[in-house]
Coordinates of C-alpha atoms and ligand atoms in Angstrom, one line a residue:
X1 CA 26.6 -17.5 -19.7
X2 CA 25.5 -15.2 -16.9
X3 CA 23.3 -16.4 -14.1
X4 CA 19.6 -16.0 -14.9
X5 CA 18.3 -12.7 -13.6
X6 CA 21.8 -11.4 -12.8
X7 CA 20.6 -7.9 -13.7
X8 CA 18.2 -7.9 -10.8
X9 CA 19.7 -7.4 -7.3
X10 CA 18.1 -8.2 -4.0
X11 CA 19.0 -5.8 -1.2
X12 CA 17.5 -5.5 2.3
X13 CA 15.8 -2.3 1.3
X14 CA 14.3 -3.6 -1.9
X15 CA 14.8 -5.0 -5.4
X16 CA 17.2 -3.1 -7.6
X17 CA 16.8 -3.3 -11.4
X18 CA 20.4 -2.4 -12.4
X19 CA 20.0 -1.6 -16.1
X20 CA 17.2 0.8 -15.3
X21 CA 18.8 2.2 -12.1
X22 CA 15.4 1.7 -10.5
X23 CA 14.2 0.3 -7.2
X24 CA 10.9 -1.7 -6.7
X25 CA 9.0 -0.9 -3.5
X26 CA 12.1 0.4 -1.7
X27 CA 11.9 0.9 2.0
X28 CA 14.4 3.8 1.8
X29 CA 14.1 7.0 -0.3
X30 CA 15.5 6.4 -3.8
X31 CA 16.0 8.6 -6.8
X32 CA 13.8 6.3 -9.0
X33 CA 11.1 4.0 -7.4
X34 CA 8.6 1.7 -9.1
X35 CA 5.8 1.0 -6.7
X36 CA 3.5 -2.0 -6.9
X37 CA 0.7 -0.8 -4.6
X38 CA -0.3 1.7 -1.9
X39 CA 0.2 -0.3 1.3
X40 CA 2.6 1.5 3.5
X41 CA 5.2 -1.3 3.6
X42 CA 5.5 -1.1 -0.2
X43 CA 4.8 2.6 -0.9
X44 CA 7.0 5.0 1.1
X45 CA 7.3 8.7 0.9
X46 CA 10.4 10.7 0.0
X47 CA 11.4 9.2 -3.4
X48 CA 12.8 11.2 -6.3
X49 CA 10.6 10.0 -9.1
X50 CA 7.8 7.4 -8.7
X51 CA 6.4 5.2 -11.4
X52 CA 3.0 3.6 -10.4
X53 CA -0.6 3.3 -11.5
X54 CA -2.8 6.4 -11.1
X55 CA -4.6 4.8 -8.2
X56 CA -1.4 4.0 -6.4
X57 CA -0.1 7.5 -6.9
X58 CA -3.4 8.9 -5.6
X59 CA -3.1 6.7 -2.5
X60 CA 0.5 7.9 -2.0
X61 CA -0.4 11.5 -2.4
X62 CA -3.3 11.1 0.2
X63 CA -0.7 9.7 2.6
X64 CA 2.5 11.6 1.9
X65 CA 1.5 14.7 0.0
X66 CA 2.5 15.6 -3.6
X67 CA 4.7 13.0 -5.4
X68 CA 7.0 13.4 -8.4
X69 CA 4.9 10.7 -10.0
X70 CA 4.5 9.3 -13.4
X71 CA 1.3 7.3 -13.9
X72 CA 1.4 4.2 -15.9
X73 CA -1.7 2.4 -17.1
X74 CA -2.1 -1.4 -16.9
X75 CA -0.4 -3.0 -19.9
X76 CA 1.1 0.2 -21.1
X77 CA 4.8 -0.5 -22.0
X78 CA 7.6 1.8 -21.3
X79 CA 11.3 1.5 -21.9
X80 CA 13.7 2.6 -19.1
X81 CA 17.5 2.1 -19.6
X82 CA 17.6 -1.3 -21.3
X83 CA 14.5 -2.6 -19.7
X84 CA 10.9 -2.9 -21.0
X85 CA 8.5 -2.3 -18.1
X86 CA 4.8 -3.1 -17.9
X87 CA 2.4 -3.0 -14.9
X88 CA -0.3 -5.6 -14.9
X89 CA -3.1 -6.1 -12.3
X90 CA -2.2 -8.1 -9.2
X91 CA -5.7 -8.4 -7.8
X92 CA -4.6 -7.3 -4.3
X93 CA -6.1 -3.8 -3.8
X94 CA -7.2 -0.8 -6.0
X95 CA -4.4 0.0 -8.4
X96 CA -2.2 -2.9 -7.3
X97 CA 0.2 -4.1 -10.0
X98 CA 2.7 -6.8 -10.8
X99 CA 5.8 -5.3 -12.5
X100 CA 6.8 -7.2 -15.7
X101 CA 10.5 -6.6 -16.7
X102 CA 12.0 -7.7 -20.0
X103 CA 15.7 -7.4 -20.5
X104 CA 17.9 -9.2 -23.1
X105 CA 15.5 -12.0 -23.6
X106 CA 14.8 -12.7 -19.9
X107 CA 11.5 -11.9 -18.3
X108 CA 11.1 -11.3 -14.5
X109 CA 7.7 -10.7 -12.9
X110 CA 7.7 -9.0 -9.5
X111 CA 4.3 -9.9 -8.0
X112 CA 4.2 -7.3 -5.2
X113 CA 1.3 -8.6 -3.1
X114 CA -1.4 -10.6 -5.0
X115 CA -4.4 -12.9 -4.8
X116 CA -6.3 -14.9 -7.3
X117 CA -9.9 -14.8 -6.2
X118 CA -12.2 -12.2 -7.5
X119 CA -12.4 -8.8 -5.7
X120 CA -15.1 -6.3 -6.7
X121 CA -12.8 -3.4 -5.8
X122 CA -9.9 -4.1 -8.2
X123 CA -8.9 -5.8 -11.5
X124 CA -8.1 -9.5 -11.4
X125 CA -4.5 -10.8 -11.4
X126 CA -3.2 -11.4 -14.9
X127 CA -0.9 -14.4 -15.2
X128 CA 2.3 -13.7 -17.2
X129 CA 4.6 -16.7 -18.0
X130 CA 8.2 -15.7 -17.1
X131 CA 11.7 -16.9 -16.4
X132 CA 11.8 -15.6 -12.8
X133 CA 8.7 -15.1 -10.7
X134 CA 9.3 -13.0 -7.6
X135 CA 6.4 -13.9 -5.3
X136 CA 5.2 -12.9 -1.9
X137 CA 4.5 -15.7 0.6
X138 CA 2.5 -14.1 3.4
X139 CA 0.4 -17.2 3.7
X140 CA 3.0 -19.7 2.5
X141 CA 2.0 -22.6 4.6
X142 CA -0.4 -25.4 3.7
X143 CA -2.5 -24.6 6.8
X144 CA -3.5 -21.3 5.2
X145 CA -6.5 -22.0 2.9
X146 CA -9.0 -19.2 2.7
X147 CA -12.7 -20.2 2.4
X148 CA -15.0 -18.8 -0.2
X149 CA -15.4 -15.1 0.5
X150 CA -19.2 -15.3 0.0
X151 CA -19.6 -17.8 2.8
X152 CA -17.7 -15.6 5.2
X153 CA -19.8 -12.6 4.3
X154 CA -22.9 -14.8 4.9
X155 CA -21.6 -15.7 8.4
X156 CA -21.2 -12.0 9.1
X157 CA -24.8 -11.2 7.9
X158 CA -26.2 -14.1 9.9
X159 CA -24.6 -12.8 13.1
X160 CA -25.9 -9.3 12.4
X161 CA -29.5 -10.4 11.9
X162 CA -29.4 -12.8 14.9
X163 CA -29.4 -9.9 17.4
X164 CA -30.8 -6.5 16.2
X165 CA -30.0 -4.8 19.5
X166 CA -26.3 -5.2 18.9
X167 CA -24.0 -4.0 16.1
X168 CA -21.2 -6.0 14.5
X169 CA -17.9 -4.2 14.5
X170 CA -15.6 -5.5 11.7
X171 CA -11.9 -4.8 12.0
X172 CA -10.6 -4.4 8.4
X173 CA -7.3 -2.9 7.1
X174 CA -8.1 0.7 6.0
X175 CA -6.7 0.4 2.5
X176 CA -8.4 -2.3 0.5
X177 CA -10.0 -4.7 3.0
X178 CA -12.5 -2.2 4.4
X179 CA -13.8 -1.3 0.9
X180 CA -13.8 -4.9 -0.2
X181 CA -15.9 -5.9 2.8
X182 CA -18.4 -3.2 2.0
X183 CA -18.6 -4.2 -1.7
X184 CA -19.0 -7.9 -0.8
X185 CA -21.8 -7.0 1.6
X186 CA -23.5 -5.0 -1.2
X187 CA -23.1 -7.9 -3.6
X188 CA -24.8 -10.2 -1.0
X189 CA -27.8 -7.8 -1.0
X190 CA -27.0 -5.8 2.1
X191 CA -28.0 -2.2 1.3
X192 CA -28.4 -0.8 4.8
X193 CA -26.2 2.1 5.8
X194 CA -22.8 1.0 7.0
X195 CA -21.1 3.0 9.7
X196 CA -17.4 3.7 9.3
X197 CA -14.5 4.8 11.5
X198 CA -13.0 8.2 10.6
X199 CA -9.6 6.6 9.6
X200 CA -11.3 4.8 6.7
X201 CA -13.3 7.7 5.3
X202 CA -10.6 9.3 3.1
X203 CA -9.8 6.0 1.5
X204 CA -13.5 5.2 0.9
X205 CA -13.7 8.6 -0.9
X206 CA -10.6 7.8 -2.9
X207 CA -12.1 4.4 -4.0
X208 CA -15.3 6.1 -5.0
X209 CA -13.4 8.7 -7.1
X210 CA -12.1 5.7 -9.1
X211 CA -15.5 4.3 -9.7
X212 CA -15.9 1.8 -6.8
X213 CA -19.4 2.2 -5.5
X214 CA -19.8 1.7 -1.8
X215 CA -23.4 2.5 -1.2
X216 CA -24.6 4.5 1.8
X217 CA -21.9 5.1 4.4
X218 CA -22.2 7.0 7.6
X219 CA -19.6 8.3 10.1
X220 CA -19.6 6.3 13.3
X221 CA -18.3 9.3 15.1
X222 CA -21.3 11.3 16.3
X223 CA -23.9 8.5 15.7
X224 CA -25.9 7.4 18.7
X225 CA -25.9 3.8 20.0
X226 CA -29.6 3.5 19.1
X227 CA -28.8 4.5 15.5
X228 CA -26.0 1.9 15.1
X229 CA -27.9 -1.0 16.7
X230 CA -28.5 -3.7 14.1
X231 CA -25.9 -2.2 11.7
X232 CA -22.4 -3.1 10.6
X233 CA -19.6 -0.8 11.7
X234 CA -16.2 -1.0 10.0
X235 CA -13.0 0.2 11.7
X236 CA -9.2 -0.4 11.4
X237 CA -8.0 -3.4 13.4
X238 CA -6.3 -1.1 15.9
X239 CA -9.7 0.4 17.0
X240 CA -11.3 -2.9 17.9
X241 CA -10.2 -3.0 21.5
X242 CA -9.6 0.7 22.2
X243 CA -11.7 3.4 23.8
X244 CA -13.3 4.3 20.5
X245 CA -15.4 1.1 20.4
X246 CA -17.1 2.0 23.7
X247 CA -19.4 4.3 21.8
X248 CA -20.9 1.3 20.0
X249 CA -24.1 -0.6 21.1
X250 CA -22.8 -3.9 22.6
X251 CA -20.6 -4.7 19.6
X252 CA -20.0 -8.3 18.4
X253 CA -16.3 -8.0 17.5
X254 CA -15.3 -9.4 14.1
X255 CA -12.1 -9.2 12.1
X256 CA -11.5 -9.9 8.5
X257 CA -8.0 -11.3 7.9
X258 CA -6.3 -14.4 6.6
X259 CA -4.7 -14.6 10.1
X260 CA -8.1 -15.4 11.5
X261 CA -7.4 -19.0 10.4
X262 CA -5.2 -19.1 13.6
X263 CA -7.5 -19.3 16.7
X264 CA -4.8 -17.8 18.9
X265 CA -4.6 -14.7 16.8
X266 CA -8.4 -14.2 17.1
X267 CA -8.2 -14.7 20.8
X268 CA -5.4 -12.2 21.2
X269 CA -7.6 -9.5 19.7
X270 CA -10.8 -10.6 21.6
X271 CA -12.4 -11.4 18.3
X272 CA -15.7 -13.2 18.7
X273 CA -16.4 -13.6 14.9
X274 CA -13.2 -14.4 13.0
X275 CA -13.7 -13.9 9.2
X276 CA -11.1 -15.5 7.0
X277 CA -10.9 -12.9 4.3
X278 CA -7.5 -12.0 2.9
X279 CA -6.1 -9.9 0.1
X280 CA -3.1 -12.3 -0.1
X281 CA -2.9 -15.5 -2.0
X282 CA -3.4 -18.6 0.2
X283 CA -1.3 -21.7 -0.1
X284 CA -3.3 -23.1 -3.0
X285 CA -3.3 -19.8 -4.9
X286 CA 0.5 -19.5 -4.5
X287 CA 1.2 -23.0 -5.7
X288 CA -1.4 -22.8 -8.5
X289 CA 0.1 -19.6 -9.7
X290 CA 3.6 -21.0 -9.8
X291 CA 2.3 -24.1 -11.7
X292 CA 0.6 -21.8 -14.2
X293 CA 3.5 -19.5 -14.9
X294 CA 6.0 -22.3 -15.1
X295 CA 9.0 -20.1 -14.2
X296 CA 12.5 -21.4 -14.3
X297 CA 13.2 -19.8 -10.9
X298 CA 11.0 -18.6 -8.0
X299 CA 12.3 -15.9 -5.7
X300 CA 10.3 -15.6 -2.5
X301 CA 9.7 -12.5 -0.3
X302 CA 8.0 -11.6 2.9
X303 CA 6.4 -14.4 4.7
X304 CA 6.9 -18.1 5.4
X305 CA 9.5 -18.6 2.6
X306 CA 10.8 -22.0 3.7
X307 CA 7.7 -24.1 3.0
X308 CA 7.1 -22.6 -0.5
X309 CA 10.8 -23.0 -1.3
X310 CA 10.5 -26.6 -0.4
X311 CA 7.4 -27.0 -2.5
X312 CA 9.2 -25.5 -5.5
X313 CA 12.2 -27.8 -5.0
X314 CA 10.0 -30.9 -5.0
X315 CA 8.5 -29.6 -8.2
X316 CA 11.9 -29.2 -9.9
X317 CA 11.8 -25.4 -9.7
X318 CA 14.8 -23.6 -8.5
X319 CA 13.9 -21.4 -5.6
X320 CA 15.5 -18.9 -3.3
X321 CA 14.5 -16.6 -0.4
X322 CA 15.1 -12.9 -0.7
X323 CA 15.8 -11.2 2.6
X324 CA 14.0 -8.0 2.2
X325 CA 13.2 -6.2 5.4
X326 CA 10.3 -4.1 6.5
X327 CA 7.4 -5.9 4.7
X328 CA 4.7 -6.5 7.2
X329 CA 1.2 -7.7 6.5
X330 CA 0.2 -8.3 10.1
X331 CA -3.4 -7.5 9.8
X332 CA -4.1 -8.6 6.3
Ligands
LIG401 ZN1 -0.2 -5.2 0.3
LIG402 ZN1 3.1 -6.7 1.3

């Protein structure tokens, strides 16, 4: 009998689904690409045909221009080659999907990036029992345990209200994190205008066009220091320490990232208010998901593969590391 999942090949540039002649999240241009979500390390330009959710295709078009894209809705099944393909919510960012592949009685789930806790900007992760679960492991160490999102948002609001002469500048990844922070603030009753860096505006509009309501947003560019005092300003992490932030009224520098668990990372970026908010599963979410899906094998991608592999082995689950290159979630 053939090895389990022998029809799925792992290459440095992505996962190749042989019977469908398709690549998942390839880092090089391919004739047929299936894309889990819009982050640049998963969705690249230059492919022949792209299969993705409508949201992911819209994000790719905003970044790379027109795509030869085919939109697939969550849970819509299609047949390619000898493979049944479905996209199901991954709970990571707007439009993010796990790709469920069925071929000759074997089921493989490619998670892409995922998380398990609720996110007001995207559909919740749907667990699908499978033979092989291909999981990310960005935060695949027991030290990574993300606190409740609500308590982190409360810390942010508390800091804001403590000093109305200052603003709080929050560094947040432009695709997903920024919009999630805004929605979480609204859910906590914060309805003041929020100022945003120009690099986030286009994605904010894209989210709103898909029905994610962000409330009143104002461009930070052109606003005076007096106008921004006592307000929250959201910018990509790269803008935290650059010239751009000098226009702000004595900002308290915050950053929303799972990496903020590591003090040294916060110090490197001169972050005064680290907020541990991530769009990736933490250690408990990773292990809970594997327990729930009960796969025969777990294949592990980008991150700290070793610890999760060891955890699987001690739980009698066969595990292997996939050496895919180019996946980076430095700021997430
Ligand atoms: Zn991602
Ligand atoms: Zn990723």
